[in-house]
Short mmCIF file of C-alpha atoms in Angstrom, two decimals:
data_model
loop_
_atom_site.label_atom_id
_atom_site.label_comp_id
_atom_site.label_asym_id
_atom_site.label_seq_id
_atom_site.Cartn_x
_atom_site.Cartn_y
_atom_site.Cartn_z
CA MET A 207 0.00 0.00 0.00
CA ILE A 208 1.32 3.47 -0.90
CA ARG A 209 1.74 5.72 2.13
CA GLN A 210 -0.46 8.80 1.98
CA PRO A 211 1.61 12.04 1.89
CA THR A 212 0.89 14.17 4.96
CA TRP A 213 0.00 17.17 2.80
CA ALA A 214 -2.63 15.17 0.94
CA LEU A 215 -4.68 14.21 3.99
CA PRO A 216 -8.22 15.65 4.22
CA GLN A 217 -7.98 19.14 5.67
CA THR A 218 -10.15 20.60 8.38
CA THR A 219 -11.40 24.14 8.21
CA THR A 220 -12.15 26.78 10.81
CA THR A 221 -14.91 28.37 8.74
CA MET A 222 -18.59 27.81 9.34
CA SER A 223 -18.96 25.88 6.06
CA ASP A 224 -16.84 23.20 4.47
CA PRO A 225 -15.23 24.55 1.27
CA TYR A 226 -17.03 22.07 -1.00
CA THR A 227 -20.42 23.41 0.16
CA VAL A 228 -19.54 26.93 -1.00
CA PRO A 229 -19.88 27.87 -4.70
CA ILE A 230 -16.50 28.22 -6.38
CA ALA A 231 -17.13 31.90 -7.17
CA SER A 232 -17.63 32.65 -3.44
CA ARG A 233 -14.58 30.81 -2.08
CA THR A 234 -11.57 32.61 -0.68
CA SER A 235 -8.36 32.73 -2.69
CA ASN A 236 -5.78 29.98 -2.25
CA SER A 237 -2.87 30.22 0.14
CA TRP A 238 0.67 30.26 -1.21
CA PHE A 239 1.12 26.65 -0.06
CA ARG A 240 -1.95 25.57 -2.01
CA ARG A 241 -0.58 27.31 -5.09
CA VAL A 242 2.66 25.36 -4.72
CA LEU A 243 0.65 22.15 -4.57
CA ALA A 244 -1.26 23.23 -7.69
CA ILE A 245 2.05 23.58 -9.53
CA ALA A 246 3.10 20.17 -8.20
CA PHE A 247 -0.13 18.67 -9.54
CA ILE A 248 0.40 20.19 -12.99
CA ILE A 249 3.97 18.89 -13.14
CA SER A 250 3.07 15.41 -11.84
CA PHE A 251 0.07 14.96 -14.13
CA ASP A 252 1.85 16.32 -17.20
CA VAL A 253 4.90 14.13 -16.59
CA GLY A 254 2.64 11.09 -16.23
CA CYS A 255 0.77 11.91 -19.46
CA ILE A 256 4.02 12.47 -21.35
CA MET A 257 5.46 9.18 -20.10
CA VAL A 258 2.34 7.28 -21.13
CA ASN A 259 2.33 8.94 -24.56
CA ALA A 260 6.06 8.40 -25.04
CA THR A 261 5.67 4.71 -24.23
CA GLN A 262 2.89 4.48 -26.81
CA PHE A 263 4.99 6.08 -29.54
CA MET A 264 8.07 4.06 -28.58
CA PHE A 265 6.39 0.68 -28.88
CA LEU A 266 3.08 0.92 -30.70
CA VAL A 267 4.30 2.69 -33.83
CA PRO A 268 7.04 0.09 -34.59
CA LEU A 269 4.78 -2.83 -33.66
CA ARG A 270 2.02 -1.68 -36.00
CA LEU A 271 4.49 -1.65 -38.88
CA LEU A 272 5.37 -5.34 -38.41
CA PRO A 273 3.20 -7.79 -40.41
CA PHE A 274 3.30 -10.59 -37.81
CA PRO A 275 0.49 -11.95 -35.60
CA TRP A 276 2.69 -11.75 -32.48
CA ALA A 277 3.31 -8.04 -33.16
CA LYS A 278 -0.43 -7.40 -33.23
CA SER A 279 -0.96 -9.31 -29.98
CA LEU A 280 1.91 -7.49 -28.30
CA SER A 281 0.54 -4.18 -29.56
CA GLU A 282 -2.80 -4.92 -27.86
CA GLU A 283 -1.02 -5.64 -24.58
CA VAL A 284 0.92 -2.38 -24.79
CA ILE A 285 -2.37 -0.53 -25.33
CA ARG A 286 -3.83 -2.21 -22.22
CA TYR A 287 -0.69 -1.45 -20.22
CA THR A 288 -0.65 2.25 -21.08
CA LYS A 289 -4.39 2.53 -20.53
CA GLY A 290 -3.95 0.93 -17.11
CA ALA A 291 -1.01 3.25 -16.42
CA PHE A 292 -3.19 6.28 -17.10
CA GLY A 293 -5.89 4.85 -14.81
CA CYS A 294 -3.28 4.49 -12.05
CA LEU A 295 -2.17 8.07 -12.70
CA LEU A 296 -5.74 9.32 -12.19
CA ILE A 297 -6.00 7.55 -8.84
CA LEU A 298 -2.56 8.78 -7.77
CA MET A 299 -3.56 12.37 -8.49
CA CYS A 300 -6.57 11.88 -6.21
CA GLN A 301 -4.41 10.25 -3.56
CA TRP A 302 -1.84 13.03 -3.58
CA PHE A 303 -3.82 16.17 -4.33
CA ALA A 304 -7.57 15.55 -3.85
CA PRO A 305 -8.27 12.69 -1.40
CA THR A 306 -11.75 11.21 -1.49
CA LYS A 307 -13.54 7.90 -1.14
CA LEU A 308 -16.35 6.10 -2.95
CA SER A 309 -19.40 5.22 -0.85
CA ILE A 310 -21.39 2.53 -2.66
CA THR A 311 -24.90 1.20 -2.14
CA PHE A 312 -26.90 -1.31 -4.18
CA GLU A 313 -30.51 -1.09 -5.34
CA ARG A 314 -32.66 -3.60 -3.45
CA GLU A 315 -36.24 -2.76 -4.48
CA GLY A 316 -36.68 -1.24 -7.95
CA MET A 317 -35.28 -1.73 -11.43
CA GLY A 318 -31.89 -3.46 -11.61
CA LYS A 319 -32.07 -4.65 -8.01
CA PHE A 320 -29.57 -6.93 -6.28
CA THR A 321 -30.26 -9.64 -3.72
CA GLU A 322 -28.45 -9.65 -0.37
CA ASP A 323 -26.52 -12.78 -1.40
CA GLU A 324 -25.40 -11.09 -4.63
CA ILE A 325 -24.17 -8.04 -2.70
CA LYS A 326 -22.18 -10.21 -0.29
CA LYS A 327 -20.49 -11.96 -3.21
CA ILE A 328 -19.73 -8.69 -5.00
CA VAL A 329 -18.15 -6.84 -2.05
CA GLU A 330 -14.95 -8.73 -1.17
CA ARG A 331 -13.15 -7.65 2.01
CA ASN A 332 -9.80 -8.45 3.57
CA THR A 333 -9.21 -9.63 7.14
CA LEU A 334 -9.37 -6.01 8.37
CA GLY A 335 -12.82 -5.55 6.88
CA GLU A 336 -11.54 -3.21 4.14
CA VAL A 337 -12.98 -3.59 0.64
CA GLU A 338 -10.46 -5.41 -1.53
CA ARG A 339 -12.45 -5.36 -4.74
CA LEU A 340 -15.89 -5.49 -6.31
CA ASN A 341 -16.63 -8.82 -8.01
CA LEU A 342 -18.83 -7.40 -10.73
CA PRO A 343 -19.14 -8.95 -14.22
CA GLN A 344 -16.15 -8.34 -16.47
CA LYS A 345 -18.19 -7.31 -19.53
CA LEU A 346 -19.95 -4.03 -18.74
CA VAL A 347 -21.61 -1.03 -20.28
CA LEU A 348 -21.51 1.68 -17.60
CA VAL A 349 -24.09 4.46 -17.75
CA ALA A 350 -24.65 7.23 -15.20
CA ASN A 351 -26.12 10.64 -14.57
CA HIS A 352 -23.75 13.43 -15.61
CA GLN A 353 -23.13 16.19 -13.06
CA ILE A 354 -19.53 17.38 -13.45
CA TYR A 355 -16.69 16.97 -15.95
CA ALA A 356 -14.77 14.88 -13.39
CA ASP A 357 -17.41 12.13 -13.72
CA TRP A 358 -15.31 10.34 -16.34
CA TRP A 359 -12.20 10.68 -14.11
CA TYR A 360 -13.92 9.00 -11.16
CA ALA A 361 -15.56 6.35 -13.39
CA TRP A 362 -12.08 5.32 -14.61
CA CYS A 363 -10.90 5.20 -10.97
CA LEU A 364 -13.86 3.00 -10.02
CA LEU A 365 -12.91 0.44 -12.67
CA TYR A 366 -9.54 -0.02 -10.91
CA PHE A 367 -11.41 -1.76 -8.07
CA ILE A 368 -13.62 -4.05 -10.19
CA GLY A 369 -12.48 -7.63 -10.67
CA PRO A 370 -9.33 -9.45 -9.57
CA ASP A 371 -6.98 -7.25 -11.60
CA GLY A 372 -9.15 -4.19 -12.17
CA MET A 373 -10.84 -3.10 -15.39
CA HIS A 374 -9.00 0.22 -15.77
CA ARG A 375 -6.94 -1.32 -18.61
CA ASP A 376 -10.06 -2.15 -20.58
CA ILE A 377 -12.13 1.05 -20.64
CA TYR A 378 -13.56 2.54 -23.83
CA ILE A 379 -15.31 5.88 -24.21
CA THR A 380 -16.57 8.13 -27.00
CA LEU A 381 -15.05 11.57 -27.56
CA LYS A 382 -15.60 14.59 -29.78
CA LYS A 383 -13.76 14.22 -33.06
CA SER A 384 -12.21 17.66 -32.51
CA LEU A 385 -10.18 16.23 -29.59
CA LYS A 386 -8.48 13.64 -31.79
CA TRP A 387 -5.39 15.71 -32.57
CA VAL A 388 -4.91 17.56 -29.28
CA PRO A 389 -1.19 17.14 -28.51
CA ILE A 390 -0.33 14.31 -26.09
CA VAL A 391 -3.87 13.81 -24.72
CA GLY A 392 -5.56 13.40 -28.11
CA TRP A 393 -2.75 11.23 -29.44
CA GLY A 394 -2.94 9.07 -26.34
CA MET A 395 -6.69 8.63 -26.69
CA GLN A 396 -6.19 7.48 -30.28
CA PHE A 397 -3.71 4.85 -29.11
CA PHE A 398 -6.27 3.79 -26.47
CA ASN A 399 -8.64 2.89 -29.36
CA PHE A 400 -11.27 5.30 -28.06
CA ILE A 401 -14.09 6.18 -30.44
CA PHE A 402 -14.17 9.69 -31.95
CA LEU A 403 -17.52 10.97 -33.19
CA ALA A 404 -18.66 14.08 -35.04
CA ARG A 405 -21.74 14.34 -32.77
CA SER A 406 -24.09 13.94 -35.73
CA TRP A 407 -26.02 10.67 -35.65
CA ALA A 408 -26.49 10.74 -39.41
CA ALA A 409 -22.71 10.51 -39.75
CA ASP A 410 -21.83 8.70 -36.53
CA ARG A 411 -24.28 5.84 -36.19
CA LYS A 412 -22.54 3.52 -38.65
CA GLN A 413 -19.07 4.42 -37.36
CA LEU A 414 -20.16 3.76 -33.78
CA SER A 415 -21.61 0.38 -34.72
CA VAL A 416 -18.53 -0.64 -36.71
CA SER A 417 -16.12 0.39 -33.93
CA LEU A 418 -18.06 -1.25 -31.09
CA SER A 419 -18.76 -4.42 -33.06
CA ALA A 420 -15.05 -4.81 -33.79
CA LEU A 421 -14.09 -4.10 -30.16
CA ALA A 422 -16.65 -6.60 -28.87
CA GLN A 423 -15.48 -9.31 -31.25
CA LYS A 424 -11.83 -8.71 -30.36
CA THR A 425 -12.56 -8.69 -26.62
CA GLU A 426 -14.52 -11.92 -26.88
CA GLN A 427 -11.69 -13.63 -28.74
CA SER A 428 -9.03 -12.47 -26.27
CA ASP A 429 -11.29 -13.02 -23.22
CA ASN A 430 -10.18 -9.67 -21.76
CA PRO A 431 -12.52 -7.54 -19.64
CA PHE A 432 -14.53 -4.84 -21.38
CA ALA A 433 -16.01 -1.61 -20.01
CA PHE A 434 -17.76 0.93 -22.23
CA VAL A 435 -18.66 4.18 -20.45
CA LEU A 436 -21.52 6.32 -21.74
CA TYR A 437 -23.53 9.24 -20.33
CA PRO A 438 -27.02 9.11 -21.93
CA GLU A 439 -27.80 12.71 -20.95
CA GLY A 440 -25.01 13.77 -23.30
CA THR A 441 -24.03 16.85 -21.31
CA LEU A 442 -24.01 18.35 -17.82
CA VAL A 443 -27.01 19.75 -15.98
CA SER A 444 -26.67 23.54 -16.21
CA GLN A 445 -28.66 26.72 -16.58
CA HIS A 446 -28.31 26.29 -20.35
CA THR A 447 -29.20 22.58 -20.65
CA ARG A 448 -32.03 22.54 -18.10
CA PRO A 449 -34.42 24.54 -20.38
CA VAL A 450 -33.49 22.32 -23.34
CA SER A 451 -34.44 19.21 -21.38
CA LYS A 452 -37.72 20.85 -20.30
CA LYS A 453 -38.54 21.83 -23.88
CA PHE A 454 -37.83 18.29 -25.09
CA ALA A 455 -40.06 16.85 -22.34
CA ASP A 456 -42.87 19.24 -23.25
CA LYS A 457 -42.56 18.25 -26.91
CA LEU A 458 -42.96 14.58 -25.98
CA GLY A 459 -45.74 15.35 -23.50
CA ILE A 460 -43.88 13.77 -20.56
CA ASP A 461 -42.53 14.95 -17.22
CA ASP A 462 -39.01 16.38 -17.17
CA MET A 463 -36.43 15.19 -14.65
CA THR A 464 -35.87 17.16 -11.45
CA HIS A 465 -32.22 16.47 -10.66
CA SER A 466 -30.92 15.29 -14.03
CA LEU A 467 -31.65 15.70 -17.74
CA LEU A 468 -33.85 13.58 -19.95
CA PRO A 469 -31.65 10.82 -21.39
CA ARG A 470 -31.18 10.52 -25.14
CA SER A 471 -31.58 6.85 -25.97
CA THR A 472 -30.21 6.76 -29.53
CA GLY A 473 -26.49 6.36 -28.79
CA LEU A 474 -27.01 3.83 -26.03
CA HIS A 475 -29.46 1.81 -28.11
CA TYR A 476 -27.08 1.63 -31.09
CA SER A 477 -24.20 0.73 -28.77
CA LEU A 478 -26.02 -2.09 -27.01
CA ARG A 479 -27.33 -3.54 -30.29
CA SER A 480 -23.75 -3.61 -31.62
CA LEU A 481 -22.23 -5.11 -28.46
CA ALA A 482 -24.87 -7.58 -27.26
CA PRO A 483 -24.69 -10.15 -30.11
CA ARG A 484 -20.90 -10.32 -29.87
CA THR A 485 -20.36 -10.14 -26.08
CA SER A 486 -21.39 -13.05 -23.91
CA GLY A 487 -22.74 -12.14 -20.49
CA LEU A 488 -22.89 -8.41 -21.20
CA LYS A 489 -24.33 -6.38 -18.31
CA LEU A 490 -25.52 -2.79 -18.05
CA LEU A 491 -24.32 -1.12 -14.84
CA CYS A 492 -26.34 2.01 -14.09
CA ILE A 493 -24.72 4.29 -11.50
CA THR A 494 -26.33 7.23 -9.75
CA TRP A 495 -23.68 9.72 -8.61
CA VAL A 496 -24.05 12.33 -5.88
CA TYR A 497 -21.38 14.83 -4.86
CA PRO A 498 -21.96 16.38 -1.41
CA GLY A 499 -22.26 20.14 -1.23
CA ILE A 500 -24.33 20.53 -4.40
CA PRO A 501 -27.78 21.63 -3.21
CA PRO A 502 -31.00 20.21 -4.68
CA LEU A 503 -31.57 21.79 -8.11
CA GLY A 504 -28.02 23.19 -7.97
CA TYR A 505 -25.50 22.86 -10.80
CA GLY A 506 -22.49 20.63 -10.23
CA GLN A 507 -19.96 22.75 -12.13
CA ASP A 508 -20.66 25.65 -9.74
CA TYR A 509 -19.11 23.54 -6.97
CA TYR A 510 -16.70 21.11 -8.65
CA THR A 511 -14.44 21.58 -11.65
CA LEU A 512 -11.21 19.77 -12.50
CA ARG A 513 -9.36 22.95 -11.53
CA SER A 514 -11.15 23.39 -8.19
CA ILE A 515 -10.72 19.71 -7.30
CA PHE A 516 -7.06 19.20 -8.15
CA MET A 517 -5.51 22.67 -8.15
CA ASP A 518 -7.57 24.27 -5.39
CA GLY A 519 -7.68 21.00 -3.47
CA VAL A 520 -11.42 21.13 -2.79
CA ALA A 521 -12.60 17.59 -3.53
CA ALA A 522 -15.73 15.92 -2.26
CA PRO A 523 -14.79 14.10 0.95
CA THR A 524 -17.07 11.26 -0.15
CA ILE A 525 -18.60 10.48 -3.54
CA HIS A 526 -21.86 8.55 -3.26
CA LEU A 527 -22.70 5.87 -5.84
CA HIS A 528 -25.82 3.75 -6.16
CA PHE A 529 -25.67 0.65 -8.37
CA ARG A 530 -28.33 -0.98 -10.55
CA MET A 531 -27.49 -3.80 -12.95
CA PHE A 532 -29.25 -5.45 -15.90
CA ASP A 533 -28.59 -8.42 -18.16
CA VAL A 534 -28.48 -6.74 -21.57
CA ASN A 535 -29.65 -9.72 -23.63
CA HIS A 536 -32.49 -10.74 -21.31
CA GLU A 537 -33.74 -7.65 -19.46
CA LEU A 538 -33.47 -4.83 -21.98
CA PRO A 539 -35.86 -4.23 -24.92
CA LEU A 540 -33.24 -4.13 -27.66
CA GLY A 541 -35.82 -5.11 -30.29
CA ALA A 542 -36.98 -8.27 -32.05
CA SER A 543 -35.03 -7.30 -35.18
CA MET A 544 -31.82 -8.14 -33.31
CA ALA A 545 -32.52 -11.80 -34.06
CA LYS A 546 -31.18 -11.05 -37.58
CA ALA A 547 -27.81 -9.79 -36.30
CA ASN A 548 -24.83 -11.96 -37.25
CA PRO A 549 -22.27 -11.91 -34.40
CA ASN A 550 -19.53 -13.15 -36.73
CA VAL A 551 -19.89 -10.24 -39.15
CA ILE A 552 -18.64 -6.71 -38.50
CA PRO A 553 -20.78 -4.01 -40.19
CA SER A 554 -18.84 -2.18 -42.88
CA PRO A 555 -19.10 1.61 -43.33
CA GLY A 556 -19.72 1.20 -47.05
CA SER A 557 -22.05 -1.78 -46.90
CA GLU A 558 -25.82 -1.94 -46.97
CA PRO A 559 -27.68 -0.80 -43.81
CA ALA A 560 -26.86 -2.98 -40.81
CA VAL A 561 -29.53 -4.35 -38.50
CA GLU A 562 -27.64 -2.85 -35.54
CA VAL A 563 -28.44 0.70 -36.65
CA GLU A 564 -31.52 0.23 -38.82
CA ILE A 565 -34.01 0.13 -35.94
CA PRO A 566 -37.78 0.01 -36.53
CA ASP A 567 -39.65 2.91 -34.94
CA ILE A 568 -41.60 0.69 -32.57
CA GLU A 569 -38.37 -0.81 -31.23
CA LYS A 570 -36.87 2.66 -30.79
CA SER A 571 -39.96 3.72 -28.87
CA ASP A 572 -39.85 0.66 -26.58
CA PHE A 573 -36.21 1.25 -25.65
CA ASP A 574 -36.76 4.99 -25.24
CA ASN A 575 -39.62 4.35 -22.81
CA TRP A 576 -37.56 1.82 -20.87
CA LEU A 577 -34.62 4.20 -20.51
CA ARG A 578 -36.85 7.11 -19.44
CA THR A 579 -38.49 4.89 -16.81
CA LEU A 580 -35.06 3.96 -15.49
CA TRP A 581 -33.98 7.61 -15.45
CA HIS A 582 -37.15 8.66 -13.59
CA GLU A 583 -36.44 5.98 -10.99
CA GLN A 584 -32.88 7.24 -10.74
CA ASP A 585 -34.22 10.78 -10.34
CA HIS A 586 -36.41 9.60 -7.44
CA SER A 587 -33.29 8.07 -5.85
CA LEU A 588 -31.52 11.43 -6.16
CA ASP A 589 -34.48 13.15 -4.54
CA HIS A 590 -34.46 10.60 -1.71
CA PHE A 591 -30.75 11.19 -1.16
CA HIS A 592 -31.18 14.95 -0.95
CA ARG A 593 -33.94 14.48 1.61
CA HIS A 594 -32.44 11.70 3.72
CA SER A 595 -28.71 11.60 2.84
CA SER A 596 -29.18 8.04 1.64
CA PHE A 597 -30.27 6.24 -1.53
CA VAL A 598 -31.94 3.39 0.35
CA SER A 599 -35.34 3.65 1.99
CA THR A 600 -34.54 1.29 4.85
CA VAL A 601 -33.57 2.45 8.33
CA GLU A 602 -30.03 1.16 7.81
CA THR A 603 -28.03 3.87 6.00
CA THR A 604 -24.53 2.36 6.27
CA PRO A 605 -23.05 2.02 2.75
CA ASP A 606 -22.45 -1.46 1.40
CA ALA A 607 -18.87 -0.55 0.51
CA GLU A 608 -16.47 2.33 1.12
CA ILE A 609 -13.36 2.55 -1.04
CA PRO A 610 -10.69 5.24 -0.55
CA LEU A 611 -9.22 6.32 -3.89
CA ARG A 612 -5.64 5.22 -3.47
CA LEU A 613 -3.39 2.75 -5.22
CA ARG A 614 -3.35 -0.76 -3.75
CA LYS A 615 0.12 -1.88 -4.84
CA THR A 616 3.53 -0.23 -4.83
CA ARG A 617 4.02 -1.36 -8.42
CA ASP A 618 1.00 0.70 -9.48
CA PHE A 619 2.78 3.86 -8.36
CA PHE A 620 5.57 3.14 -10.87
CA ASP A 621 3.05 2.10 -13.53
CA ALA A 622 1.37 5.51 -13.23
CA PHE A 623 4.52 6.93 -14.83
CA CYS A 624 5.21 3.89 -17.08
CA PHE A 625 8.44 3.43 -15.17
CA PHE A 626 9.02 -0.26 -15.85
CA VAL A 627 8.83 -0.08 -19.65
CA PRO A 628 11.55 2.57 -20.19
CA ALA A 629 13.61 1.10 -17.33
CA ALA A 630 13.53 -2.36 -18.88
CA THR A 631 14.26 -0.94 -22.32
CA GLY A 632 17.22 1.04 -20.98
CA TYR A 633 18.58 -2.02 -19.19
CA ILE A 634 18.32 -4.21 -22.30
CA TRP A 635 19.92 -1.50 -24.42
CA SER A 636 22.81 -1.16 -21.94
CA ARG A 637 23.50 -4.88 -22.20
CA MET A 638 23.78 -4.83 -25.98
CA PRO A 639 27.30 -5.60 -27.26
CA PHE A 640 27.49 -2.46 -29.39
CA THR A 641 26.90 -0.16 -26.37
CA GLY A 642 30.33 -0.94 -25.07
#
């Protein structure tokens, strides 16, 4: 276990309110010491990103030029290693500069509920009673409400604790196509095999289906874990998006959400139809996130931004998560037309319309209604939390699992900076006869 630096421990305050309960615009300016730590964060995170990207260029570019099966397999392992390294870097930044913990509960009554026996099997503890890992299925589509831009950061951190070796090496997300060529970060995301979209379903739907179908088939053949993260709301709740959601609800003649936005089902529906035929045992993990300090009907970005969390050092002391889970092939209304899907065939961008994206209107409507029902239930859970500081309606409010965001192994600290790859390369190079 990595020792927690003394300057990264949760800080107490002498003010009447904890900093995270005060809007960012109303907080006092940082002390000189906090500014030094902000510089340390920038340096540490940038160095980690550069090391990950350098490792990718050093190994992946040559390997992709070699026409051998072993080169392709090794290339896939390098991708997983660097993706895992970046996941470790994200947790290390929390551990050093913005300590927090995940407080997890499981749905027991409504949609996607768990039994008590299932919960006991999922939450694995050590002899001290600390959570070692979450034994969730290794083929997941993760969806959640979207409150702050750090949601994706914490979702990646969560995957580190799922399964015997973590799933942080096997995450896939969609990004704006404009981010594809951002130096270092954009290049790294390309090497991670993330999916870049133009945010126009007319142009994106076939590309999304082709990319996910290929990923699913490859994952099934290699038997590696798989985690695809998607936010159906598409954007954050804000003073600009709240009226848009209300207008959309009025157009459909349905009730708008109170604490979140109406989900857009199209992207999720296409994704699940592409993944389900080619991924055995695929599950949908729906997570409801709550960050303390954000008042009911408040906007998350007024209280938490990446800058305020990591440079100002004002992180949520606890992030609350509520889990629901569904069997994609048996519990979700993907549509009867999916019976025509061929799991052995990858849709081609130039081919005739694929069944994965050519969805009859009635099937679209069924899935849309299902997703809205789920989101309304999630919205009720958010309302219950704001009223009672708990997702569950029982008297017992103790979380099912609490996981501090810190690295579990010393090796992971070195992996965060891809230390072993350049170190091993340097050692091998030094032992070459021509180096003297």
